[in-house]
């Protein structure tokens, strides 16, 4: 009897304890129903239904997952070096990371955006932004490789990027930090922010066929922090919307000083009008310096060009390009519904969600329903632009995506939840807890005209106790919800690389059929290609030694190289002669102060290696290629500087021993 | 003995279930009987498996075609095949046109994986070389040109 009492008391104590420790929104066990596993299950050997392109945050890369399984398919190196793939280490890829500041090996990729035609995802490219040294990258979805990177002048912290217009006419970039323009003296007191600092919005044009990027124009705006953006679509095509905060124009302790005003702004940009001004020659040519890097799948090499001019339109002078719309409390997300009529602003510190009407904005501009101006830019009256407010949706709204059925899904960082609400009547329909502190979310096509709303993925900022602990640094995490029914249903947690910010997803059918299997060796135009073993050679030019090498299962040619001298710079130009899918070869050499090469079939890649001292240096294939992969190796002999060992190279034959000591 | 039988049956089971892409009939490399007896009864070992059913060969050499073939050989074949009888990674090409029919060769070099999975002669060669010949994605024209070059290498004038 007594013991039962003790047990009861203990149970009560435990449950009380649990009650205290469980300051999570809901118990995880309650949030998952029994059929969750079946819904996220993709049998071995079967393909996922969706590709999910997820920003890698501070990893600087972009990762590709399959949905609904959450399986990691590929990490695409973009802004950070990737020794595993030789990205930023091979001579061919180094120029991709060139900037006006020189070679930059790292960045912070926050948002991904798939190219669109007529407001629908077309599966050709995915764009990514570099948040630190401002750049935009275009990734080719035939090769799943970064094809182009363009730097942005007059910018710092490229955050509201790389969002696109409905036919991918433009990719935009808005500066998060306002800074003095590049052609002005930046050596000014920091507290002269109000006089000297400007915010810049860039419109990067995208070639219709080849995707080639070019900065068409920039718009100079008042100095504030531009945060996020989305293009108008349908009726609002021709307009772009940017959220901005720090309209207080604070330059220190922004946490407090940029949170003073009751409302900041969403800036509506009439880019069709800007185009007209550009055509009419209203732009100012400004001397700047920025890098434009492209990778060719024909030469298998990148080129970097430093450009020196950009055309800037002044938002203050050219009155009818930009309009400010008041938006409560430090707006972050700025999302446009599939019809293009509703613009949802999400104030990080707000407890409501304002929904603006494109028609009302147009009317307000026609009627000049302004509350005044901000640094020369008209400020539309809040009520004149407002469709309505979602009352008490949750705490700390951040981002919204749409299902194409009249509903919006908004993430709430502070209250850790995703809330589904109806756009027309602004009523909350459902809420689902996230674990924990959700940032961005993604519905396949959720920012396009045609969402494919089967799943919703929440990208969380905190994982705490969701996975096995791994020391102080824990797994980053995404959570998958089935949203095909009325209620959201959590079906899977999956870890992600870096820190995931925005992501996009698309039906795999749109992309998988276009995936390239190998590069045609006949079309390889690399300067140092060897088309066949018969053309391999080693050429000395002063202290530079070019090794024209081939590889095929399972040997290198040449695999014995002698006559290299200490101090020589050796360039291994390795061509993979294979012409089949999934047969890369790797190349690694002892002591290289770089990384390996990973050479796709039909491709040529080059590793620079300095022969620092006499000795024997082996090299080998790093990517398991056949039963005799472990035999795929070679030697390079390094003799002292000034030695008379002749330059010899071969495969499969032993030259007579001409010199054993490598004498001078 | 029992143990061995179990191991063997496991091996057989695994191999039987392996590779959704391979032909289930006669794909079991551990049982050579099934390849011929239980395999595809219409399989013609002189033709091999692939798109080619016949090859039109002239009485004399088509030198232009052979020259094209030699170029393809240089890029895609020479890493592993010598023009002599010497085996490198794969067998030397000397005499290859008398060891195999033209149509067999053209099927083998364009449909390598499937042939390695089912053709007895290809499998016997794999047991010697132990490196599966890579599929080099040759076009039909490449394949024909290579065969002409092999004929040239075997002395056809």
GROMACS .gro file of N, CA and C in nm, chain A residues 88-232:
model
  435
   88UNK      N    1   3.704   2.545  -5.641
   88UNK     CA    2   3.785   2.651  -5.584
   88UNK      C    3   3.930   2.611  -5.565
   89UNK      N    4   3.961   2.485  -5.594
   89UNK     CA    5   4.099   2.436  -5.586
   89UNK      C    6   4.157   2.405  -5.723
   90UNK      N    7   4.075   2.354  -5.812
   90UNK     CA    8   4.125   2.325  -5.947
   90UNK      C    9   4.146   2.458  -6.018
   91UNK      N   10   4.241   2.461  -6.110
   91UNK     CA   11   4.269   2.585  -6.183
   91UNK      C   12   4.146   2.629  -6.260
   92UNK      N   13   4.065   2.532  -6.305
   92UNK     CA   14   3.948   2.564  -6.386
   92UNK      C   15   3.837   2.631  -6.305
   93UNK      N   16   3.827   2.598  -6.175
   93UNK     CA   17   3.715   2.653  -6.097
   93UNK      C   18   3.754   2.775  -6.013
   94UNK      N   19   3.884   2.797  -5.993
   94UNK     CA   20   3.927   2.910  -5.909
   94UNK      C   21   3.865   3.044  -5.951
   95UNK      N   22   3.859   3.075  -6.082
   95UNK     CA   23   3.803   3.206  -6.121
   95UNK      C   24   3.657   3.226  -6.078
   96UNK      N   25   3.585   3.117  -6.049
   96UNK     CA   26   3.444   3.132  -6.009
   96UNK      C   27   3.431   3.206  -5.876
   97UNK      N   28   3.534   3.199  -5.794
   97UNK     CA   29   3.526   3.262  -5.662
   97UNK      C   30   3.603   3.394  -5.658
   98UNK      N   31   3.637   3.444  -5.777
   98UNK     CA   32   3.704   3.574  -5.784
   98UNK      C   33   3.601   3.686  -5.760
   99UNK      N   34   3.646   3.791  -5.693
   99UNK     CA   35   3.560   3.908  -5.668
   99UNK      C   36   3.648   4.033  -5.684
  100UNK      N   37   3.586   4.150  -5.666
  100UNK     CA   38   3.664   4.273  -5.670
  100UNK      C   39   3.759   4.279  -5.550
  101UNK      N   40   3.740   4.189  -5.453
  101UNK     CA   41   3.829   4.180  -5.337
  101UNK      C   42   3.931   4.069  -5.354
  102UNK      N   43   3.938   4.011  -5.471
  102UNK     CA   44   4.025   3.896  -5.493
  102UNK      C   45   3.949   3.766  -5.469
  103UNK      N   46   4.024   3.658  -5.451
  103UNK     CA   47   3.964   3.526  -5.433
  103UNK      C   48   3.900   3.517  -5.295
  104UNK      N   49   3.770   3.489  -5.292
  104UNK     CA   50   3.698   3.478  -5.165
  104UNK      C   51   3.648   3.334  -5.149
  105UNK      N   52   3.701   3.260  -5.052
  105UNK     CA   53   3.672   3.116  -5.045
  105UNK      C   54   3.544   3.076  -4.971
  106UNK      N   55   3.470   3.174  -4.920
  106UNK     CA   56   3.353   3.139  -4.837
  106UNK      C   57   3.245   3.243  -4.855
  107UNK      N   58   3.122   3.202  -4.841
  107UNK     CA   59   3.014   3.298  -4.823
  107UNK      C   60   2.896   3.232  -4.754
  108UNK      N   61   2.788   3.303  -4.751
  108UNK     CA   62   2.671   3.269  -4.670
  108UNK      C   63   2.550   3.273  -4.765
  109UNK      N   64   2.502   3.156  -4.804
  109UNK     CA   65   2.395   3.150  -4.905
  109UNK      C   66   2.259   3.137  -4.837
  110UNK      N   67   2.175   3.237  -4.852
  110UNK     CA   68   2.050   3.239  -4.776
  110UNK      C   69   1.924   3.195  -4.851
  111UNK      N   70   1.918   3.228  -4.979
  111UNK     CA   71   1.791   3.202  -5.047
  111UNK      C   72   1.815   3.135  -5.181
  112UNK      N   73   1.722   3.048  -5.217
  112UNK     CA   74   1.726   2.984  -5.348
  112UNK      C   75   1.598   3.023  -5.422
  113UNK      N   76   1.608   3.032  -5.552
  113UNK     CA   77   1.490   3.065  -5.632
  113UNK      C   78   1.503   2.994  -5.767
  114UNK      N   79   1.401   2.915  -5.800
  114UNK     CA   80   1.402   2.843  -5.927
  114UNK      C   81   1.351   2.934  -6.038
  115UNK      N   82   1.409   2.921  -6.156
  115UNK     CA   83   1.366   3.005  -6.268
  115UNK      C   84   1.221   2.974  -6.304
  116UNK      N   85   1.153   3.075  -6.356
  116UNK     CA   86   1.011   3.060  -6.392
  116UNK      C   87   0.985   3.110  -6.534
  117UNK      N   88   0.885   3.052  -6.595
  117UNK     CA   89   0.830   3.103  -6.720
  117UNK      C   90   0.680   3.115  -6.700
  118UNK      N   91   0.624   3.229  -6.733
  118UNK     CA   92   0.482   3.256  -6.708
  118UNK      C   93   0.441   3.232  -6.564
  119UNK      N   94   0.533   3.261  -6.473
  119UNK     CA   95   0.500   3.248  -6.331
  119UNK      C   96   0.503   3.107  -6.278
  120UNK      N   97   0.546   3.012  -6.363
  120UNK     CA   98   0.557   2.873  -6.318
  120UNK      C   99   0.702   2.828  -6.325
  121UNK      N  100   0.741   2.743  -6.232
  121UNK     CA  101   0.878   2.693  -6.230
  121UNK      C  102   0.906   2.618  -6.360
  122UNK      N  103   1.018   2.654  -6.426
  122UNK     CA  104   1.049   2.587  -6.553
  122UNK      C  105   1.163   2.485  -6.543
  123UNK      N  106   1.227   2.476  -6.426
  123UNK     CA  107   1.326   2.370  -6.403
  123UNK      C  108   1.459   2.390  -6.472
  124UNK      N  109   1.488   2.512  -6.519
  124UNK     CA  110   1.614   2.530  -6.591
  124UNK      C  111   1.730   2.565  -6.498
  125UNK      N  112   1.708   2.663  -6.412
  125UNK     CA  113   1.816   2.709  -6.324
  125UNK      C  114   1.763   2.731  -6.184
  126UNK      N  115   1.857   2.729  -6.090
  126UNK     CA  116   1.823   2.776  -5.956
  126UNK      C  117   1.927   2.881  -5.919
  127UNK      N  118   1.879   2.989  -5.860
  127UNK     CA  119   1.968   3.099  -5.822
  127UNK      C  120   1.993   3.096  -5.671
  128UNK      N  121   2.108   3.152  -5.632
  128UNK     CA  122   2.141   3.161  -5.490
  128UNK      C  123   2.208   3.295  -5.463
  129UNK      N  124   2.195   3.345  -5.341
  129UNK     CA  125   2.258   3.474  -5.309
  129UNK      C  126   2.375   3.457  -5.213
  130UNK      N  127   2.476   3.542  -5.227
  130UNK     CA  128   2.585   3.548  -5.129
  130UNK      C  129   2.557   3.668  -5.041
  131UNK      N  130   2.545   3.641  -4.913
  131UNK     CA  131   2.501   3.743  -4.820
  131UNK      C  132   2.616   3.831  -4.771
  132UNK      N  133   2.737   3.779  -4.776
  132UNK     CA  134   2.849   3.853  -4.716
  132UNK      C  135   2.919   3.943  -4.818
  133UNK      N  136   2.983   3.882  -4.917
  133UNK     CA  137   3.041   3.959  -5.026
  133UNK      C  138   2.938   3.951  -5.138
  134UNK      N  139   2.861   4.058  -5.160
  134UNK     CA  140   2.733   4.046  -5.233
  134UNK      C  141   2.748   3.990  -5.374
  135UNK      N  142   2.684   3.878  -5.397
  135UNK     CA  143   2.687   3.814  -5.528
  135UNK      C  144   2.558   3.736  -5.550
  136UNK      N  145   2.533   3.704  -5.676
  136UNK     CA  146   2.423   3.614  -5.711
  136UNK      C  147   2.481   3.504  -5.800
  137UNK      N  148   2.440   3.380  -5.775
  137UNK     CA  149   2.489   3.267  -5.854
  137UNK      C  150   2.372   3.204  -5.929
  138UNK      N  151   2.405   3.153  -6.047
  138UNK     CA  152   2.307   3.074  -6.124
  138UNK      C  153   2.361   2.933  -6.135
  139UNK      N  154   2.278   2.838  -6.095
  139UNK     CA  155   2.316   2.697  -6.101
  139UNK      C  156   2.238   2.631  -6.213
  140UNK      N  157   2.308   2.559  -6.297
  140UNK     CA  158   2.245   2.493  -6.411
  140UNK      C  159   2.189   2.358  -6.366
  141UNK      N  160   2.061   2.336  -6.387
  141UNK     CA  161   2.001   2.212  -6.337
  141UNK      C  162   2.016   2.095  -6.434
  142UNK      N  163   2.090   2.115  -6.544
  142UNK     CA  164   2.130   2.000  -6.626
  142UNK      C  165   2.249   1.931  -6.560
  143UNK      N  166   2.338   2.012  -6.506
  143UNK     CA  167   2.461   1.958  -6.447
  143UNK      C  168   2.462   1.965  -6.294
  144UNK      N  169   2.368   2.038  -6.236
  144UNK     CA  170   2.368   2.062  -6.092
  144UNK      C  171   2.500   2.125  -6.049
  145UNK      N  172   2.546   2.220  -6.131
  145UNK     CA  173   2.671   2.290  -6.101
  145UNK      C  174   2.651   2.440  -6.116
  146UNK      N  175   2.734   2.516  -6.046
  146UNK     CA  176   2.728   2.660  -6.055
  146UNK      C  177   2.783   2.704  -6.190
  147UNK      N  178   2.702   2.773  -6.267
  147UNK     CA  179   2.739   2.812  -6.401
  147UNK      C  180   2.788   2.956  -6.408
  148UNK      N  181   2.743   3.039  -6.314
  148UNK     CA  182   2.772   3.182  -6.324
  148UNK      C  183   2.759   3.249  -6.188
  149UNK      N  184   2.848   3.344  -6.162
  149UNK     CA  185   2.838   3.424  -6.039
  149UNK      C  186   2.865   3.569  -6.075
  150UNK      N  187   2.777   3.657  -6.031
  150UNK     CA  188   2.796   3.800  -6.058
  150UNK      C  189   2.800   3.875  -5.926
  151UNK      N  190   2.897   3.966  -5.914
  151UNK     CA  191   2.912   4.045  -5.792
  151UNK      C  192   2.827   4.172  -5.803
  152UNK      N  193   2.791   4.230  -5.689
  152UNK     CA  194   2.705   4.348  -5.690
  152UNK      C  195   2.777   4.467  -5.629
  153UNK      N  196   2.797   4.572  -5.710
  153UNK     CA  197   2.859   4.692  -5.654
  153UNK      C  198   2.758   4.768  -5.569
  154UNK      N  199   2.804   4.866  -5.496
  154UNK     CA  200   2.719   4.953  -5.413
  154UNK      C  201   2.637   4.875  -5.312
  155UNK      N  202   2.682   4.756  -5.276
  155UNK     CA  203   2.601   4.669  -5.191
  155UNK      C  204   2.684   4.614  -5.076
  156UNK      N  205   2.615   4.573  -4.972
  156UNK     CA  206   2.679   4.506  -4.860
  156UNK      C  207   2.573   4.420  -4.792
  157UNK      N  208   2.596   4.291  -4.788
  157UNK     CA  209   2.497   4.203  -4.728
  157UNK      C  210   2.380   4.187  -4.823
  158UNK      N  211   2.401   4.108  -4.929
  158UNK     CA  212   2.295   4.091  -5.029
  158UNK      C  213   2.190   3.994  -4.977
  159UNK      N  214   2.090   4.048  -4.909
  159UNK     CA  215   1.992   3.960  -4.845
  159UNK      C  216   1.863   3.943  -4.924
  160UNK      N  217   1.803   4.052  -4.973
  160UNK     CA  218   1.673   4.038  -5.040
  160UNK      C  219   1.693   3.989  -5.183
  161UNK      N  220   1.740   3.869  -5.196
  161UNK     CA  221   1.789   3.817  -5.323
  161UNK      C  222   1.790   3.666  -5.312
  162UNK      N  223   1.786   3.590  -5.416
  162UNK     CA  224   1.780   3.621  -5.559
  162UNK      C  225   1.639   3.597  -5.612
  163UNK      N  226   1.547   3.681  -5.573
  163UNK     CA  227   1.408   3.661  -5.615
  163UNK      C  228   1.389   3.709  -5.759
  164UNK      N  229   1.295   3.648  -5.828
  164UNK     CA  230   1.287   3.668  -5.973
  164UNK      C  231   1.149   3.714  -6.017
  165UNK      N  232   1.145   3.772  -6.135
  165UNK     CA  233   1.019   3.810  -6.197
  165UNK      C  234   0.959   3.689  -6.267
  166UNK      N  235   0.833   3.698  -6.312
  166UNK     CA  236   0.762   3.576  -6.351
  166UNK      C  237   0.812   3.510  -6.480
  167UNK      N  238   0.890   3.580  -6.558
  167UNK     CA  239   0.954   3.514  -6.673
  167UNK      C  240   1.105   3.514  -6.658
  168UNK      N  241   1.152   3.526  -6.535
  168UNK     CA  242   1.295   3.532  -6.506
  168UNK      C  243   1.361   3.644  -6.587
  169UNK      N  244   1.284   3.752  -6.611
  169UNK     CA  245   1.346   3.868  -6.679
  169UNK      C  246   1.459   3.922  -6.593
  170UNK      N  247   1.432   3.928  -6.462
  170UNK     CA  248   1.530   3.981  -6.369
  170UNK      C  249   1.542   3.893  -6.244
  171UNK      N  250   1.663   3.893  -6.190
  171UNK     CA  251   1.688   3.846  -6.054
  171UNK      C  252   1.721   3.972  -5.976
  172UNK      N  253   1.664   3.990  -5.858
  172UNK     CA  254   1.694   4.112  -5.785
  172UNK      C  255   1.790   4.086  -5.669
  173UNK      N  256   1.846   4.197  -5.625
  173UNK     CA  257   1.935   4.194  -5.509
  173UNK      C  258   1.920   4.327  -5.437
  174UNK      N  259   1.890   4.323  -5.309
  174UNK     CA  260   1.877   4.446  -5.231
  174UNK      C  261   1.979   4.443  -5.119
  175UNK      N  262   2.043   4.555  -5.097
  175UNK     CA  263   2.149   4.557  -4.996
  175UNK      C  264   2.088   4.558  -4.857
  176UNK      N  265   2.139   4.469  -4.772
  176UNK     CA  266   2.091   4.466  -4.634
  176UNK      C  267   2.154   4.580  -4.555
  177UNK      N  268   2.286   4.596  -4.569
  177UNK     CA  269   2.352   4.710  -4.508
  177UNK      C  270   2.349   4.824  -4.609
  178UNK      N  271   2.298   4.940  -4.570
  178UNK     CA  272   2.323   5.055  -4.654
  178UNK      C  273   2.466   5.099  -4.628
  179UNK      N  274   2.530   5.147  -4.733
  179UNK     CA  275   2.671   5.189  -4.725
  179UNK      C  276   2.689   5.310  -4.816
  180UNK      N  277   2.798   5.386  -4.799
  180UNK     CA  278   2.825   5.490  -4.896
  180UNK      C  279   2.847   5.425  -5.034
  181UNK      N  280   2.794   5.484  -5.142
  181UNK     CA  281   2.813   5.424  -5.275
  181UNK      C  282   2.961   5.404  -5.305
  182UNK      N  283   2.990   5.306  -5.393
  182UNK     CA  284   3.129   5.267  -5.421
  182UNK      C  285   3.213   5.380  -5.478
  183UNK      N  286   3.150   5.475  -5.550
  183UNK     CA  287   3.229   5.583  -5.610
  183UNK      C  288   3.243   5.704  -5.517
  184UNK      N  289   3.188   5.691  -5.396
  184UNK     CA  290   3.202   5.799  -5.297
  184UNK      C  291   3.305   5.754  -5.193
  185UNK      N  292   3.359   5.852  -5.122
  185UNK     CA  293   3.453   5.821  -5.016
  185UNK      C  294   3.379   5.747  -4.905
  186UNK      N  295   3.423   5.626  -4.875
  186UNK     CA  296   3.360   5.548  -4.768
  186UNK      C  297   3.425   5.576  -4.633
  187UNK      N  298   3.531   5.653  -4.636
  187UNK     CA  299   3.606   5.683  -4.513
  187UNK      C  300   3.541   5.802  -4.443
  188UNK      N  301   3.420   5.778  -4.390
  188UNK     CA  302   3.344   5.885  -4.323
  188UNK      C  303   3.305   5.834  -4.184
  189UNK      N  304   3.277   5.925  -4.090
  189UNK     CA  305   3.233   5.878  -3.957
  189UNK      C  306   3.108   5.792  -3.971
  190UNK      N  307   3.103   5.684  -3.893
  190UNK     CA  308   2.990   5.590  -3.904
  190UNK      C  309   2.858   5.661  -3.871
  191UNK      N  310   2.864   5.757  -3.777
  191UNK     CA  311   2.738   5.823  -3.739
  191UNK      C  312   2.692   5.930  -3.840
  192UNK      N  313   2.753   5.927  -3.959
  192UNK     CA  314   2.698   6.012  -4.066
  192UNK      C  315   2.608   5.929  -4.157
  193UNK      N  316   2.558   5.819  -4.103
  193UNK     CA  317   2.469   5.728  -4.178
  193UNK      C  318   2.364   5.806  -4.257
  194UNK      N  319   2.294   5.895  -4.190
  194UNK     CA  320   2.181   5.963  -4.255
  194UNK      C  321   2.222   6.044  -4.378
  195UNK      N  322   2.340   6.105  -4.373
  195UNK     CA  323   2.385   6.184  -4.487
  195UNK      C  324   2.448   6.097  -4.596
  196UNK      N  325   2.532   6.002  -4.554
  196UNK     CA  326   2.622   5.937  -4.650
  196UNK      C  327   2.583   5.796  -4.695
  197UNK      N  328   2.494   5.732  -4.621
  197UNK     CA  329   2.469   5.591  -4.653
  197UNK      C  330   2.347   5.578  -4.745
  198UNK      N  331   2.359   5.488  -4.842
  198UNK     CA  332   2.248   5.467  -4.937
  198UNK      C  333   2.214   5.318  -4.946
  199UNK      N  334   2.088   5.293  -4.976
  199UNK     CA  335   2.044   5.156  -5.001
  199UNK      C  336   2.034   5.135  -5.151
  200UNK      N  337   2.079   5.021  -5.200
  200UNK     CA  338   2.078   4.997  -5.344
  200UNK      C  339   2.004   4.868  -5.377
  201UNK      N  340   1.919   4.878  -5.477
  201UNK     CA  341   1.847   4.762  -5.529
  201UNK      C  342   1.905   4.733  -5.668
  202UNK      N  343   1.942   4.608  -5.693
  202UNK     CA  344   1.998   4.574  -5.825
  202UNK      C  345   1.899   4.488  -5.902
  203UNK      N  346   1.886   4.518  -6.030
  203UNK     CA  347   1.807   4.434  -6.121
  203UNK      C  348   1.904   4.368  -6.218
  204UNK      N  349   1.917   4.237  -6.204
  204UNK     CA  350   2.010   4.160  -6.289
  204UNK      C  351   1.928   4.095  -6.399
  205UNK      N  352   1.958   4.128  -6.524
  205UNK     CA  353   1.884   4.065  -6.633
  205UNK      C  354   1.937   3.923  -6.655
  206UNK      N  355   1.849   3.836  -6.703
  206UNK     CA  356   1.885   3.696  -6.725
  206UNK      C  357   1.854   3.660  -6.870
  207UNK      N  358   1.954   3.615  -6.943
  207UNK     CA  359   1.937   3.579  -7.084
  207UNK      C  360   1.829   3.474  -7.100
  208UNK      N  361   1.738   3.498  -7.194
  208UNK     CA  362   1.623   3.410  -7.212
  208UNK      C  363   1.664   3.266  -7.244
  209UNK      N  364   1.765   3.253  -7.329
  209UNK     CA  365   1.806   3.120  -7.369
  209UNK      C  366   1.921   3.066  -7.285
  210UNK      N  367   2.026   3.151  -7.271
  210UNK     CA  368   2.148   3.100  -7.207
  210UNK      C  369   2.158   3.133  -7.058
  211UNK      N  370   2.063   3.213  -7.008
  211UNK     CA  371   2.064   3.245  -6.865
  211UNK      C  372   2.170   3.345  -6.822
  212UNK      N  373   2.244   3.399  -6.916
  212UNK     CA  374   2.355   3.490  -6.882
  212UNK      C  375   2.307   3.611  -6.804
  213UNK      N  376   2.377   3.640  -6.695
  213UNK     CA  377   2.335   3.749  -6.607
  213UNK      C  378   2.415   3.876  -6.638
  214UNK      N  379   2.348   3.990  -6.616
  214UNK     CA  380   2.410   4.119  -6.639
  214UNK      C  381   2.335   4.220  -6.551
  215UNK      N  382   2.407   4.310  -6.487
  215UNK     CA  383   2.334   4.409  -6.404
  215UNK      C  384   2.272   4.511  -6.499
  216UNK      N  385   2.140   4.503  -6.516
  216UNK     CA  386   2.071   4.592  -6.610
  216UNK      C  387   2.071   4.734  -6.555
  217UNK      N  388   2.036   4.746  -6.427
  217UNK     CA  389   2.037   4.877  -6.361
  217UNK      C  390   2.030   4.859  -6.211
  218UNK      N  391   2.067   4.966  -6.141
  218UNK     CA  392   2.050   4.968  -5.996
  218UNK      C  393   1.961   5.087  -5.962
  219UNK      N  394   1.889   5.077  -5.852
  219UNK     CA  395   1.809   5.191  -5.806
  219UNK      C  396   1.865   5.235  -5.671
  220UNK      N  397   1.905   5.362  -5.666
  220UNK     CA  398   1.956   5.414  -5.539
  220UNK      C  399   1.841   5.462  -5.453
  221UNK      N  400   1.836   5.411  -5.329
  221UNK     CA  401   1.724   5.439  -5.238
  221UNK      C  402   1.779   5.497  -5.108
  222UNK      N  403   1.691   5.547  -5.022
  222UNK     CA  404   1.737   5.597  -4.893
  222UNK      C  405   1.811   5.488  -4.815
  223UNK      N  406   1.897   5.530  -4.724
  223UNK     CA  407   1.972   5.435  -4.643
  223UNK      C  408   1.886   5.369  -4.539
  224UNK      N  409   1.844   5.245  -4.566
  224UNK     CA  410   1.772   5.161  -4.469
  224UNK      C  411   1.827   5.020  -4.487
  225UNK      N  412   1.773   4.923  -4.413
  225UNK     CA  413   1.812   4.783  -4.434
  225UNK      C  414   1.706   4.714  -4.520
  226UNK      N  415   1.743   4.675  -4.642
  226UNK     CA  416   1.649   4.596  -4.723
  226UNK      C  417   1.659   4.451  -4.679
  227UNK      N  418   1.543   4.387  -4.667
  227UNK     CA  419   1.545   4.256  -4.603
  227UNK      C  420   1.507   4.142  -4.696
  228UNK      N  421   1.384   4.140  -4.742
  228UNK     CA  422   1.342   4.032  -4.832
  228UNK      C  423   1.257   4.092  -4.942
  229UNK      N  424   1.225   4.011  -5.040
  229UNK     CA  425   1.151   4.066  -5.153
  229UNK      C  426   1.079   3.956  -5.228
  230UNK      N  427   0.981   3.996  -5.305
  230UNK     CA  428   0.918   3.905  -5.401
  230UNK      C  429   0.859   3.986  -5.515
  231UNK      N  430   0.856   3.924  -5.631
  231UNK     CA  431   0.805   3.991  -5.750
  231UNK      C  432   0.654   3.985  -5.751
  232UNK      N  433   0.594   4.087  -5.813
  232UNK     CA  434   0.453   4.079  -5.844
  232UNK      C  435   0.435   3.973  -5.951
   0.00000   0.00000   0.00000
